[in-house]
XYZ file of N, CA, C and O in Angstrom:
668
model
N 1.021 -0.781 -0.443
C -0.153 -0.369 -0.112
C 0.468 1.307 -0.302
O 1.641 1.064 0.841
N 0.250 2.299 -1.177
C 1.430 3.594 -0.676
C 1.458 3.943 0.256
O 1.529 5.421 0.730
N 0.069 4.272 1.247
C -0.018 4.938 1.985
C 1.036 4.830 3.500
O 0.171 5.782 4.134
N 1.335 3.526 3.608
C 2.303 3.782 4.807
C 2.147 2.293 5.441
O 2.249 2.226 6.767
N 0.048 2.952 5.843
C -0.529 1.953 6.938
C -0.064 0.673 6.979
O -0.153 0.735 5.632
N 0.017 0.469 8.348
C 0.020 -1.029 8.411
C -1.383 -1.919 8.103
O -2.343 -0.902 8.933
N -1.804 -2.849 7.839
C -2.852 -3.565 8.024
C -3.148 -4.526 9.134
O -2.023 -5.351 8.725
N -3.854 -4.328 10.147
C -3.893 -5.074 11.176
C -4.716 -6.102 11.777
O -4.273 -7.326 12.158
N -5.820 -6.680 10.922
C -6.696 -7.444 10.209
C -7.409 -7.430 9.484
O -8.103 -6.641 8.568
N -7.611 -9.203 8.781
C -8.459 -9.146 7.584
C -10.034 -9.024 8.629
O -10.516 -8.777 9.205
N -10.631 -8.360 7.540
C -12.369 -7.890 7.589
C -13.003 -8.952 7.410
O -13.128 -9.737 7.019
N -13.593 -9.105 8.189
C -14.915 -10.835 9.102
C -14.454 -11.551 8.999
O -15.147 -13.215 8.699
N -12.564 -11.950 9.516
C -12.728 -13.202 9.721
C -12.948 -13.340 11.625
O -13.052 -12.262 12.056
N -13.346 -13.985 12.170
C -13.703 -14.805 13.179
C -11.991 -14.164 13.976
O -11.151 -14.259 13.791
N -12.382 -14.548 15.460
C -11.109 -14.148 15.891
C -10.998 -15.553 16.059
O -11.182 -16.767 16.416
N -9.388 -15.958 15.990
C -8.538 -17.660 16.838
C -8.995 -17.231 18.195
O -8.549 -16.611 18.874
N -8.178 -18.629 18.820
C -9.236 -18.843 19.989
C -7.854 -18.144 20.817
O -8.535 -17.434 22.114
N -6.676 -17.705 20.512
C -5.888 -16.852 21.385
C -6.175 -15.407 21.366
O -5.669 -14.863 22.131
N -7.457 -15.299 20.404
C -7.653 -13.494 20.507
C -8.833 -14.058 21.529
O -9.123 -12.915 21.955
N -9.284 -15.097 21.984
C -10.923 -15.108 22.564
C -10.318 -14.394 24.313
O -8.734 -15.191 24.727
N -11.104 -14.093 24.812
C -10.773 -14.287 26.603
C -11.810 -14.556 27.326
O -13.691 -13.586 26.490
N -11.975 -15.498 28.320
C -13.408 -16.173 29.588
C -14.042 -14.237 28.854
O -13.777 -13.452 29.779
N -15.147 -14.296 29.370
C -16.933 -13.935 29.363
C -16.424 -11.697 28.285
O -17.016 -11.239 29.155
N -15.668 -12.628 27.244
C -15.744 -11.357 26.480
C -17.607 -12.090 25.827
O -17.545 -12.646 25.695
N -18.416 -10.682 25.541
C -19.642 -10.758 24.918
C -19.478 -9.481 23.820
O -18.700 -8.737 24.013
N -20.273 -10.014 23.116
C -20.535 -9.275 21.781
C -21.797 -9.366 21.872
O -22.232 -11.087 22.193
N -22.144 -8.652 20.766
C -23.681 -8.338 20.642
C -24.015 -8.391 18.312
O -23.312 -7.511 17.656
N -24.595 -9.129 18.185
C -25.261 -9.238 16.561
C -26.407 -8.195 16.457
O -26.645 -7.011 16.842
N -26.368 -7.719 15.307
C -27.030 -7.091 14.824
C -28.628 -7.756 14.451
O -28.784 -8.984 14.519
N -29.850 -6.978 14.462
C -30.794 -6.971 14.673
C -31.123 -8.452 13.006
O -31.421 -7.315 12.004
N -32.647 -8.511 12.559
C -32.321 -9.022 11.402
C -34.126 -10.185 12.106
O -34.368 -10.312 12.867
N -34.600 -9.443 11.130
C -36.734 -10.357 10.646
C -37.190 -10.802 10.423
O -35.836 -11.530 9.199
N -37.462 -11.230 11.454
C -38.401 -13.346 9.784
C -39.053 -12.264 9.257
O -39.646 -12.163 9.907
N -38.805 -13.535 8.719
C -39.523 -12.353 7.417
C -40.932 -14.371 6.967
O -40.042 -15.643 7.475
N -41.753 -13.770 6.095
C -42.859 -15.287 5.708
C -41.784 -15.467 5.015
O -42.328 -17.132 4.673
N -41.164 -15.307 3.355
C -40.449 -16.034 2.321
C -39.194 -16.571 3.884
O -38.799 -18.406 3.463
N -38.277 -16.661 5.096
C -38.206 -17.372 5.562
C -38.704 -18.958 6.426
O -38.040 -19.873 6.312
N -39.568 -18.236 6.374
C -40.039 -19.654 7.775
C -40.596 -20.633 6.507
O -40.817 -21.851 5.818
N -41.541 -19.852 5.470
C -41.273 -21.192 3.843
C -40.304 -21.423 3.045
O -40.760 -22.707 3.925
N -38.829 -20.662 3.740
C -38.471 -21.911 2.563
C -37.828 -23.034 3.941
O -36.910 -24.248 3.218
N -37.282 -22.284 5.306
C -37.124 -23.145 5.818
C -37.884 -24.269 5.809
O -37.579 -25.524 6.250
N -39.382 -24.134 6.213
C -40.408 -25.659 6.897
C -40.531 -26.388 5.718
O -39.747 -27.092 5.306
N -40.074 -25.332 3.717
C -39.490 -26.602 3.088
C -38.712 -27.748 2.815
O -38.942 -28.751 2.340
N -37.747 -26.499 2.549
C -36.412 -27.324 2.456
C -35.465 -27.867 4.276
O -35.617 -29.463 3.399
N -36.415 -28.729 5.071
C -36.075 -29.246 5.838
C -37.178 -30.469 6.309
O -37.370 -31.428 7.104
N -38.414 -30.015 5.933
C -39.333 -30.811 5.782
C -40.318 -30.913 6.153
O -41.489 -31.648 7.402
N -41.089 -29.839 8.077
C -41.288 -29.011 8.460
C -41.938 -28.669 8.197
O -42.568 -27.612 9.186
N -42.752 -29.193 7.376
C -44.097 -28.846 7.205
C -45.060 -29.022 8.421
O -45.908 -29.101 7.901
N -45.008 -29.125 9.468
C -45.999 -28.772 10.668
C -47.193 -28.304 10.029
O -47.107 -26.880 9.752
N -48.466 -28.698 10.943
C -50.022 -27.624 10.366
C -49.116 -25.733 11.301
O -49.874 -24.628 10.921
N -48.799 -26.067 12.761
C -48.409 -24.780 13.062
C -48.035 -24.010 12.886
O -47.705 -22.555 12.767
N -46.775 -24.676 11.788
C -45.825 -23.601 10.781
C -46.645 -23.137 9.186
O -46.435 -21.993 9.194
N -47.469 -23.955 9.199
C -48.073 -23.865 7.963
C -49.750 -22.608 7.645
O -49.731 -21.895 6.606
N -50.499 -23.072 8.629
C -51.760 -22.154 8.783
C -51.485 -21.834 10.171
O -51.673 -22.316 10.749
N -51.462 -20.370 9.847
C -52.111 -19.618 10.596
C -52.832 -19.301 11.591
O -52.981 -19.269 12.883
N -54.346 -20.104 11.192
C -54.883 -20.967 11.751
C -55.685 -21.431 11.785
O -56.482 -21.861 11.648
N -55.118 -22.690 12.200
C -54.838 -24.041 12.385
C -55.444 -24.211 14.392
O -55.212 -23.971 14.589
N -56.714 -24.977 13.833
C -57.779 -25.407 15.261
C -56.962 -25.187 16.383
O -56.874 -25.103 17.425
N -55.960 -26.463 16.102
C -55.469 -27.125 17.352
C -53.770 -26.658 17.851
O -52.859 -27.203 18.938
N -54.172 -25.565 17.505
C -52.360 -24.355 17.858
C -52.629 -24.211 19.365
O -53.910 -23.489 19.485
N -51.811 -24.451 20.095
C -51.480 -23.770 21.542
C -51.726 -21.981 21.006
O -52.128 -21.524 22.641
N -50.438 -21.539 20.474
C -50.518 -20.483 20.426
C -50.649 -19.736 18.422
O -50.366 -20.143 17.263
N -51.603 -18.763 18.597
C -52.186 -18.713 17.423
C -50.743 -17.415 17.493
O -50.221 -17.027 17.210
N -51.212 -17.350 15.322
C -50.350 -16.267 14.861
C -49.037 -17.557 13.971
O -49.455 -18.427 13.523
N -48.253 -15.884 13.152
C -47.426 -17.298 11.815
C -45.967 -17.860 13.259
O -44.968 -16.623 13.004
N -45.837 -18.414 13.386
C -44.951 -18.567 14.819
C -44.088 -19.177 14.217
O -44.398 -20.508 13.065
N -42.692 -19.225 14.577
C -41.244 -19.221 13.648
C -40.440 -20.091 14.528
O -41.289 -20.831 15.390
N -40.546 -21.607 13.498
C -39.485 -23.268 14.499
C -38.704 -22.168 15.004
O -37.178 -21.306 14.627
N -38.429 -22.914 16.577
C -37.307 -22.367 17.789
C -35.327 -22.616 16.353
O -34.736 -21.880 16.660
N -35.412 -23.660 15.743
C -34.735 -23.861 15.283
C -34.267 -23.202 13.754
O -33.522 -23.312 13.630
N -35.168 -22.563 13.258
C -35.176 -21.407 12.296
C -34.529 -20.549 13.553
O -32.959 -19.729 12.570
N -34.732 -19.628 14.164
C -34.484 -18.038 15.039
C -32.980 -19.307 15.138
O -31.883 -18.251 15.086
N -32.577 -20.267 16.472
C -31.346 -20.483 15.862
C -30.509 -20.110 14.418
O -29.706 -20.002 14.561
N -30.565 -20.506 14.031
C -29.866 -20.546 12.466
C -30.072 -19.734 11.636
O -28.390 -19.359 10.840
N -30.700 -18.726 11.923
C -30.808 -17.388 11.523
C -29.649 -16.563 12.421
O -28.521 -15.675 11.338
N -29.573 -16.898 13.678
C -28.139 -16.122 14.939
C -27.338 -16.769 14.136
O -25.676 -15.934 13.999
N -27.210 -18.400 13.436
C -25.882 -18.638 13.764
C -25.447 -18.248 12.183
O -24.114 -18.523 12.279
N -26.130 -18.521 11.555
C -26.529 -17.658 10.086
C -24.716 -16.306 10.146
O -24.070 -15.900 10.302
N -25.510 -15.281 11.549
C -25.062 -13.805 11.688
C -23.790 -14.653 11.655
O -22.732 -13.681 11.819
N -23.274 -15.489 12.634
C -22.520 -15.548 13.805
C -21.100 -16.156 12.853
O -20.003 -15.311 12.453
N -21.606 -16.807 11.848
C -20.971 -17.989 10.022
C -19.508 -16.163 9.848
O -18.791 -16.717 9.215
N -20.963 -15.433 9.404
C -20.111 -15.165 8.454
C -19.461 -13.187 9.505
O -18.850 -12.743 9.121
N -19.296 -13.216 10.488
C -19.046 -12.694 10.877
C -18.231 -12.935 12.685
O -16.801 -13.827 12.061
N -18.838 -13.714 13.444
C -17.604 -14.909 14.763
C -16.627 -15.631 14.498
O -15.815 -15.970 14.408
N -17.415 -16.275 13.872
C -16.660 -18.190 13.864
C -15.942 -18.086 11.780
O -15.168 -19.177 11.658
N -16.028 -16.818 10.865
C -15.922 -17.052 9.673
C -14.302 -17.678 9.861
O -13.745 -16.501 10.286
N -13.768 -18.670 9.150
C -12.131 -18.275 8.620
C -11.579 -19.154 10.158
O -10.623 -19.514 9.527
N -12.594 -19.531 10.478
C -11.628 -19.792 12.386
C -13.038 -20.911 12.762
O -12.107 -21.911 13.810
N -14.313 -21.133 12.991
C -14.801 -21.964 13.235
C -14.002 -23.382 11.707
O -14.498 -23.378 10.624
N -13.924 -25.151 12.733
C -14.234 -25.591 12.016
C -14.584 -27.142 11.961
O -15.157 -27.790 11.823
N -15.171 -27.578 12.926
C -16.658 -27.919 13.412
C -17.030 -27.217 14.500
O -17.268 -26.876 16.005
N -18.400 -27.975 14.576
C -19.306 -27.584 15.802
C -19.301 -28.865 16.268
O -19.823 -30.380 15.949
N -19.245 -29.080 18.179
C -18.781 -30.110 18.158
C -20.889 -30.797 19.873
O -20.607 -31.737 19.934
N -20.736 -29.131 20.061
C -22.376 -29.861 20.396
C -23.362 -27.985 20.670
O -22.473 -27.209 20.619
N -24.525 -28.708 21.070
C -25.097 -27.730 20.788
C -26.627 -28.069 22.442
O -26.787 -29.146 22.465
N -26.381 -27.222 23.547
C -27.776 -27.396 23.943
C -28.219 -26.160 23.443
O -28.108 -24.884 24.395
N -30.235 -26.718 23.572
C -30.688 -25.100 23.179
C -32.181 -25.063 23.570
O -32.918 -26.417 24.173
N -32.864 -24.207 24.415
C -33.597 -23.935 25.093
C -34.555 -22.578 24.725
O -34.239 -22.262 24.225
N -35.539 -23.029 24.567
C -37.073 -22.251 24.450
C -37.537 -21.126 25.434
O -37.988 -21.993 26.287
N -37.841 -20.035 24.833
C -38.799 -19.783 25.910
C -39.991 -18.485 25.685
O -40.259 -18.409 26.506
N -39.541 -17.849 24.071
C -41.230 -17.458 24.457
C -40.886 -17.556 23.165
O -40.201 -17.770 22.039
N -42.186 -17.559 22.335
C -42.339 -17.816 20.862
C -41.770 -16.545 19.970
O -41.910 -15.687 20.576
N -41.240 -17.745 18.949
C -41.213 -15.684 17.542
C -42.268 -16.428 16.681
O -42.523 -17.299 16.478
N -42.805 -14.562 15.944
C -43.099 -14.872 15.146
C -42.867 -14.305 14.170
O -41.710 -13.612 14.050
N -43.234 -14.517 12.113
C -43.149 -13.963 11.200
C -43.280 -11.969 11.553
O -43.978 -12.106 12.269
N -42.005 -11.650 10.894
C -41.889 -9.952 11.526
C -41.228 -9.577 12.140
O -41.179 -8.778 12.874
N -40.734 -10.464 13.944
C -40.454 -9.977 14.971
C -39.209 -10.044 13.962
O -38.350 -10.850 13.291
N -37.723 -9.421 14.919
C -36.890 -8.711 14.642
C -36.197 -9.315 15.222
O -36.289 -8.878 17.174
N -34.925 -10.274 15.312
C -34.070 -10.954 16.504
C -32.800 -10.826 16.871
O -32.467 -10.050 15.825
N -32.107 -10.440 17.520
C -30.446 -10.659 18.256
C -30.607 -10.890 18.686
O -31.047 -11.527 19.761
N -28.511 -11.401 18.809
C -28.046 -12.313 20.227
C -27.021 -10.822 21.069
O -26.494 -10.532 20.323
N -26.904 -12.153 22.216
C -25.454 -11.953 23.210
C -25.019 -12.997 22.961
O -25.710 -13.889 23.921
N -23.651 -13.064 22.409
C -22.255 -14.212 22.660
C -21.126 -14.205 24.396
O -20.728 -12.969 23.895
N -21.617 -15.005 24.841
C -20.722 -15.218 26.024
C -20.104 -16.036 25.897
O -20.243 -17.198 26.139
N -18.406 -15.864 26.061
C -17.539 -16.573 25.664
C -16.941 -17.285 27.214
O -17.171 -16.509 28.246
N -18.027 -18.849 27.207
C -17.583 -19.250 29.049
C -16.061 -20.231 28.970
O -15.688 -20.329 30.007
N -15.864 -20.674 28.234
C -14.986 -21.662 28.192
C -13.679 -21.726 26.550
O -14.478 -22.013 26.033
N -12.697 -21.828 27.449
C -11.416 -22.675 25.745
C -10.287 -23.433 26.839
O -9.953 -23.111 28.035
N -10.420 -24.155 25.605
C -9.690 -25.509 26.299
C -9.221 -25.779 25.341
O -9.639 -26.555 24.234
N -7.429 -25.483 25.211
C -6.334 -25.452 24.391
C -7.104 -27.262 23.991
O -7.428 -27.967 25.046
N -6.937 -27.520 22.653
C -6.516 -29.018 21.900
C -4.924 -29.500 21.992
O -3.731 -28.762 22.581
N -4.469 -30.988 22.341
C -3.505 -31.268 22.229
C -2.355 -31.125 21.511
O -1.316 -30.893 21.220
N -2.782 -31.170 20.748
C -2.479 -30.728 18.853
C -3.091 -29.733 18.025
O -4.279 -29.940 18.055
N -2.544 -29.893 16.340
C -3.044 -28.976 15.581
C -3.080 -27.522 16.085
O -4.200 -26.953 15.148
N -3.039 -27.244 17.255
C -2.827 -25.271 17.661
C -5.109 -24.962 17.205
O -4.581 -24.046 16.758
N -5.584 -25.914 18.288
C -6.529 -25.829 17.454
C -7.740 -25.431 19.034
O -6.856 -26.063 20.660
N -8.552 -25.092 20.316
C -9.314 -24.867 21.377
C -10.632 -25.985 20.794
O -11.248 -24.792 20.007
N -10.996 -26.543 22.500
C -12.439 -26.244 21.627
C -12.935 -24.565 22.949
O -12.691 -24.677 23.540
N -14.323 -24.135 22.338
C -14.268 -22.978 22.562
C -15.600 -22.506 22.996
O -16.978 -23.781 22.007
N -16.567 -23.032 24.537
C -18.034 -23.045 24.589
C -18.405 -20.979 25.094
O -17.698 -20.532 25.454
N -19.749 -21.345 23.737
C -20.582 -20.284 24.462
C -21.698 -19.965 24.721
O -22.249 -20.688 24.184
N -22.105 -19.386 25.682
C -23.407 -18.573 25.987
C -24.020 -17.753 25.033
O -23.937 -16.697 24.382
N -25.955 -18.128 23.772
C -25.865 -17.516 23.285
C -27.523 -17.439 23.429
O -28.089 -17.935 23.885
N -27.734 -16.017 23.726
C -28.692 -15.872 23.942
C -29.441 -14.781 23.583
O -29.252 -13.634 22.581
N -30.998 -15.144 23.138
C -31.328 -14.838 21.948
C -33.360 -13.942 22.003
O -33.483 -14.076 22.765
N -32.919 -12.884 21.697
C -34.302 -11.482 22.311
C -34.877 -11.322 21.152
O -34.332 -11.155 19.322
N -35.996 -11.255 20.954
C -36.659 -10.358 20.519
C -37.157 -8.322 20.287
O -35.961 -7.716 20.745
N -37.324 -8.255 18.688
C -37.591 -6.277 19.062
C -37.813 -5.811 20.322
O -37.804 -5.295 21.105
N -38.605 -6.198 21.739
C -39.213 -6.010 23.228
C -37.876 -6.120 23.506
O -38.564 -6.354 25.074
N -36.619 -6.659 23.416
C -35.726 -7.424 24.188
C -36.333 -8.345 25.598
O -35.780 -8.261 26.103
N -37.633 -9.181 24.850
C -37.451 -10.391 25.460
C -36.657 -11.551 24.642
O -36.633 -12.386 23.759
N -36.135 -12.419 26.051
C -35.508 -13.835 26.259
C -35.948 -14.594 24.877
O -37.246 -15.281 26.100
N -35.773 -15.104 23.807
C -36.669 -16.504 23.192
C -36.196 -17.361 23.157
O -37.243 -18.725 23.300
N -34.298 -17.612 22.643
C -34.177 -19.017 22.971
C -32.881 -18.504 23.252
O -32.716 -17.841 23.298
N -32.451 -19.517 24.091
C -31.250 -19.475 25.243
C -29.913 -21.042 23.551
O -30.610 -21.824 24.257
N -28.743 -21.053 23.662
C -28.731 -21.394 23.964
C -26.777 -22.130 23.960
O -26.133 -20.913 24.393
N -26.450 -23.099 24.913
C -25.065 -22.793 24.770
C -24.550 -23.963 23.930
O -24.988 -24.622 23.872
N -23.398 -23.786 23.076
C -22.600 -24.160 22.047
C -21.156 -24.238 22.331
O -20.606 -23.632 22.870
N -20.639 -25.373 22.016
C -19.246 -25.992 22.011
C -18.811 -26.409 20.059
O -19.376 -26.442 19.579
N -17.467 -25.427 19.548
C -16.939 -25.382 18.620
C -15.785 -25.610 18.599
O -14.541 -24.546 20.102
N -14.997 -26.562 17.925
C -13.725 -26.387 17.749
C -12.883 -25.384 16.723
O -13.617 -25.017 15.924
N -11.935 -24.344 17.188
C -11.864 -23.123 16.981
C -10.247 -23.404 16.402
O -9.281 -23.558 17.300
N -9.942 -22.752 14.866
C -8.487 -22.169 14.719
C -7.713 -21.786 15.923
O -8.486 -20.008 16.123
N -6.323 -21.844 15.483
C -5.888 -20.686 16.443
C -3.935 -20.257 15.515
O -4.452 -20.848 13.662
N -4.005 -19.451 16.056
C -3.126 -18.927 14.638
C -1.873 -19.713 14.489
O -0.752 -20.017 15.225
N -1.501 -19.796 13.441
C -0.251 -20.347 12.432
C 1.124 -19.737 13.453
O 1.225 -18.079 12.992
N 2.776 -20.210 13.242
C 3.343 -19.161 13.725
C 4.306 -18.423 12.992
O 4.554 -17.132 13.204
N 3.882 -19.061 11.710
C 4.078 -17.441 10.398
C 3.229 -16.320 10.444
O 4.116 -16.010 10.101
N 1.688 -16.650 10.789
C 1.069 -15.434 10.728
C 1.462 -14.714 11.804
O 1.128 -13.298 11.478
N 1.731 -14.583 12.620
C 1.907 -14.259 13.825
C 3.457 -13.077 13.699
O 3.690 -12.477 13.931
N 4.745 -13.736 13.543
C 6.083 -13.706 12.491
C 5.095 -12.285 11.665
O 5.813 -11.072 11.931
N 4.322 -12.731 10.880
C 4.028 -11.925 9.957
C 3.504 -10.449 10.929
O 3.357 -9.005 9.942
N 2.954 -10.712 11.513
C 1.790 -9.415 12.195
C 3.073 -8.377 13.008
O 2.482 -7.374 12.514
N 4.474 -8.897 12.474
C 5.239 -7.594 12.878
C 6.106 -7.057 12.495
O 7.094 -6.076 12.361
N 5.855 -7.399 10.594
C 6.571 -6.912 9.184
C 5.986 -6.093 8.606
O 4.420 -5.782 8.828
N 6.351 -4.932 8.578
C 5.724 -3.798 8.068
C 5.454 -4.076 6.176
O 5.748 -4.955 5.560
N 3.983 -3.610 5.741
C 4.136 -3.528 4.841
C 4.393 -3.186 3.859
O 5.629 -1.772 3.496
């Protein structure tokens, strides 16, 4: 670069496990769940349950365009994949989910992610990172929460050395 400025980080890459700290929290942007999201999700997954495809289903415990909890979780995971996990996420190891409140079409959801454990593995410069994810709606009501364990990449020695070199 002709400006002489150093490039410090790749935009959009998640943090290597060495860059994470227990107790570090982050927040996603909001995203509105659309009718198209619901139709596409139930179609591709086969979740053609009456409560998801018929807003007036007479046997429904909750009235309205109810969204599967799995869709809510997947939308947040999608936001995390594009930011916090991009380039460093190696595998999803375990996930435990709890639904707290229904989500409907046209609700806007967002999440808070809290890193609660980092366990380096014995080989390949990796760590098992455990996070709590709390998903809220537009009224800041907790709608879903989950604890997730992921295998996360570490920085290569060559990459660490290159950060000290001028561009």
